[in-house]
CSV table of C-alpha atoms in Angstrom, one decimal:
chain,number,residue,atom,x,y,z
A,1,MET,CA,44.2,89.7,175.8
A,2,ARG,CA,40.8,88.9,177.3
A,3,TRP,CA,41.2,85.2,176.4
A,4,ILE,CA,44.3,85.0,178.5
A,5,TRP,CA,42.4,86.1,181.6
A,6,THR,CA,39.6,83.6,180.8
A,7,VAL,CA,42.2,80.8,180.6
A,8,LEU,CA,43.9,81.9,183.8
A,9,LEU,CA,40.5,82.0,185.6
A,10,TRP,CA,39.6,78.6,184.3
A,11,LEU,CA,42.9,77.2,185.5
A,12,ALA,CA,42.4,78.7,188.9
A,13,ALA,CA,38.9,77.3,189.2
A,14,CYS,CA,40.2,73.8,188.2
A,15,SER,CA,43.0,73.9,190.8
A,16,THR,CA,40.5,75.1,193.5
A,17,GLU,CA,38.1,72.2,192.6
A,18,LYS,CA,41.0,69.7,193.1
A,19,GLU,CA,41.8,71.1,196.5
A,20,THR,CA,38.2,70.7,197.7
A,21,GLU,CA,37.7,67.1,196.4
A,22,LYS,CA,37.0,64.6,199.2
A,23,LYS,CA,38.8,61.4,199.5
A,24,VAL,CA,36.6,58.4,198.8
A,25,GLU,CA,37.1,55.2,200.7
A,26,TRP,CA,36.1,52.0,199.0
A,27,ILE,CA,34.6,49.3,201.1
A,28,PRO,CA,35.0,45.8,199.8
A,29,ALA,CA,31.8,44.1,198.8
A,30,GLN,CA,30.5,41.4,201.0
A,31,PRO,CA,29.6,38.0,199.4
A,32,ILE,CA,25.9,37.4,199.1
A,33,PRO,CA,25.0,34.2,201.0
A,34,PRO,CA,23.4,31.5,198.9
A,35,GLN,CA,19.7,31.1,199.5
A,36,GLU,CA,17.7,28.0,199.8
A,37,CYS,CA,15.0,27.5,197.1
A,38,PRO,CA,11.8,28.0,199.1
A,39,VAL,CA,9.5,26.1,196.7
A,40,CYS,CA,11.2,23.0,195.4
A,41,PRO,CA,13.1,20.6,197.6
A,42,ALA,CA,14.8,19.1,194.6
A,43,CYS,CA,17.1,22.1,194.0
A,44,PRO,CA,20.5,20.5,193.3
A,45,VAL,CA,22.8,22.8,195.4
A,46,PRO,CA,22.6,22.8,199.2
A,47,PRO,CA,22.2,26.4,200.5
A,48,THR,CA,25.5,26.2,202.5
A,49,GLN,CA,27.6,25.7,199.4
A,50,PRO,CA,28.4,28.3,196.7
A,51,VAL,CA,26.8,27.7,193.4
A,52,PRO,CA,29.3,26.5,190.8
A,53,PRO,CA,29.2,28.1,187.4
A,54,THR,CA,27.2,26.1,184.9
A,55,GLN,CA,28.2,25.0,181.4
A,56,PRO,CA,25.5,23.6,179.2
A,57,THR,CA,26.0,19.9,178.6
A,58,PRO,CA,26.0,19.4,174.9
A,59,ARG,CA,23.7,16.6,173.7
A,60,PRO,CA,24.2,14.9,170.4
A,61,THR,CA,20.8,15.6,168.8
A,62,PRO,CA,18.0,18.1,169.2
A,63,THR,CA,15.4,15.3,169.1
A,64,PRO,CA,13.6,14.3,172.3
A,65,TYR,CA,15.6,12.1,174.6
A,66,PRO,CA,14.1,9.7,177.2
A,67,GLY,CA,12.6,11.7,180.1
A,68,GLU,CA,12.7,15.1,178.2
A,69,ASP,CA,9.8,17.3,179.3
A,70,PRO,CA,7.1,17.8,176.6
A,71,ILE,CA,7.5,21.5,176.8
A,72,VAL,CA,11.3,21.3,176.1
A,73,THR,CA,10.5,18.9,173.2
A,74,ALA,CA,7.9,21.4,171.8
A,75,VAL,CA,10.3,24.4,172.3
A,76,ASN,CA,13.1,22.6,170.6
A,77,SER,CA,10.9,21.5,167.7
A,78,ALA,CA,9.9,25.1,167.1
A,79,ARG,CA,13.5,26.2,167.4
A,80,LYS,CA,14.6,23.6,164.9
A,81,LEU,CA,12.1,24.9,162.4
A,82,LYS,CA,13.8,28.3,162.6
A,83,GLY,CA,17.3,26.7,162.2
A,84,LEU,CA,18.2,27.3,165.8
A,85,ALA,CA,20.2,25.1,168.2
A,86,PRO,CA,18.2,23.2,170.8
A,87,VAL,CA,18.0,24.3,174.5
A,88,TYR,CA,18.8,21.8,177.2
A,89,GLU,CA,16.8,21.4,180.3
A,90,ASP,CA,18.4,22.7,183.5
A,91,SER,CA,17.1,21.5,186.9
A,92,ARG,CA,17.8,24.9,188.6
A,93,LEU,CA,15.9,26.8,185.9
A,94,ASP,CA,13.1,24.1,186.3
A,95,CYS,CA,13.1,25.1,190.0
A,96,ALA,CA,12.5,28.8,189.0
A,97,ALA,CA,9.8,27.9,186.5
A,98,GLN,CA,8.1,25.5,188.9
A,99,ALA,CA,8.0,28.2,191.6
A,100,HIS,CA,6.3,30.7,189.3
A,101,ALA,CA,3.9,28.2,187.7
A,102,ARG,CA,2.7,27.2,191.2
A,103,ASP,CA,2.4,30.8,192.3
A,104,ILE,CA,0.3,31.9,189.3
A,105,ALA,CA,-1.8,28.8,189.4
A,106,VAL,CA,-2.7,29.7,193.0
A,107,THR,CA,-3.2,33.4,192.5
A,108,ASP,CA,-4.8,33.0,189.0
A,109,ALA,CA,-2.6,35.9,187.9
A,110,CYS,CA,-1.1,35.2,184.5
A,111,GLY,CA,2.0,37.4,184.4
A,112,HIS,CA,5.6,37.6,185.2
A,113,VAL,CA,5.6,39.3,188.6
A,114,GLY,CA,5.2,36.8,191.5
A,115,SER,CA,2.8,37.3,194.3
A,116,ASP,CA,5.7,38.3,196.4
A,117,GLY,CA,6.8,40.9,193.9
A,118,SER,CA,9.6,38.8,192.5
A,119,GLN,CA,10.9,38.8,188.9
A,120,PHE,CA,12.1,35.8,187.0
A,121,TRP,CA,15.8,36.5,187.6
A,122,GLN,CA,15.2,36.7,191.3
A,123,ARG,CA,13.4,33.3,191.3
A,124,ALA,CA,16.3,31.9,189.3
A,125,GLN,CA,18.8,33.3,191.9
A,126,ARG,CA,16.8,31.6,194.7
A,127,CYS,CA,17.3,28.3,192.8
A,128,GLY,CA,21.0,28.9,192.4
A,129,THR,CA,21.3,30.1,188.8
A,130,GLN,CA,20.9,33.0,186.5
A,131,ALA,CA,18.1,33.6,184.0
A,132,LEU,CA,17.9,35.9,181.0
A,133,GLY,CA,14.2,35.5,179.9
A,134,GLU,CA,10.9,34.1,180.8
A,135,ILE,CA,7.7,33.3,178.9
A,136,VAL,CA,4.3,32.4,180.4
A,137,ALA,CA,1.2,31.0,178.8
A,138,CYS,CA,-2.1,30.4,180.5
A,139,GLY,CA,-5.1,28.2,179.7
A,140,TYR,CA,-3.5,26.1,177.0
A,141,PRO,CA,-4.4,22.4,177.1
A,142,ASN,CA,-0.9,21.0,176.3
A,143,ALA,CA,2.7,21.9,175.6
A,144,VAL,CA,2.3,22.0,171.8
A,145,THR,CA,-0.5,24.5,172.0
A,146,ALA,CA,1.3,26.6,174.6
A,147,VAL,CA,4.5,26.8,172.4
A,148,ALA,CA,2.3,27.6,169.4
A,149,GLY,CA,0.9,30.5,171.4
A,150,TRP,CA,4.4,31.7,172.2
A,151,ASP,CA,5.3,31.4,168.6
A,152,ARG,CA,2.4,33.7,167.5
A,153,SER,CA,3.3,36.4,170.0
A,154,PRO,CA,6.3,38.5,168.8
A,155,SER,CA,7.5,39.3,172.3
A,156,HIS,CA,7.3,35.7,173.5
A,157,ALA,CA,8.8,34.4,170.2
A,158,ALA,CA,11.8,36.8,170.6
A,159,ILE,CA,12.6,35.1,173.9
A,160,MET,CA,11.8,31.5,172.8
A,161,TYR,CA,14.0,31.9,169.7
A,162,GLY,CA,16.8,33.8,171.6
A,163,ALA,CA,20.4,32.8,171.8
A,164,TYR,CA,20.0,30.6,174.9
A,165,ALA,CA,21.5,27.2,175.7
A,166,ARG,CA,19.4,26.2,178.8
A,167,VAL,CA,15.8,26.2,179.7
A,168,GLY,CA,13.7,25.4,182.7
A,169,VAL,CA,10.0,24.5,182.3
A,170,ALA,CA,6.9,23.9,184.3
A,171,GLU,CA,3.2,23.5,184.0
A,172,VAL,CA,0.7,23.7,186.8
A,173,ARG,CA,-3.1,23.4,186.0
A,174,GLY,CA,-2.7,25.0,182.6
A,175,TYR,CA,-0.2,27.7,183.6
A,176,TRP,CA,2.9,27.2,181.5
A,177,VAL,CA,6.3,28.8,182.3
A,178,ALA,CA,9.7,28.6,180.5
A,179,VAL,CA,12.7,30.3,181.9
A,180,PHE,CA,15.8,30.7,179.7
A,181,GLY,CA,19.5,31.0,180.5
A,182,GLU,CA,22.9,30.9,178.8
């Protein structure tokens, strides 16, 4: 008999809670205005137009093509040795990588946080795209040695060998940056 009273009290408590619930009004989200990339005038999308979704442009072979950046070539050579698909250079990710390479070269702070407190995905957004990973190397004499350094570091290798289709790269005075996206 006691359990009946327990159930009745529980039902009464539930109905009281429903009566005291407040109505929630949902406010529609406002679109975020596109931002101009502050560091590279070559960003492909003017700040007044929305950024179109990107699809990687398939290329026929993972071998270097005319004009391919040496960092992209070295990354793709390392990926090929692991049996992975190549990544293709994206100018908007280049913009994000260039911004960070310039910043860390000036501040001499080899890391992922920009001098303004920005993270890699925020720098990519400023350049009109999305990024999923970033790797940085400092003090290497060339792209091949920088990529070899990333290969020897488990955390950097996990990003370099990730399931990405696009990459943006930059080097400024021995500071190497690669930013990866889908």
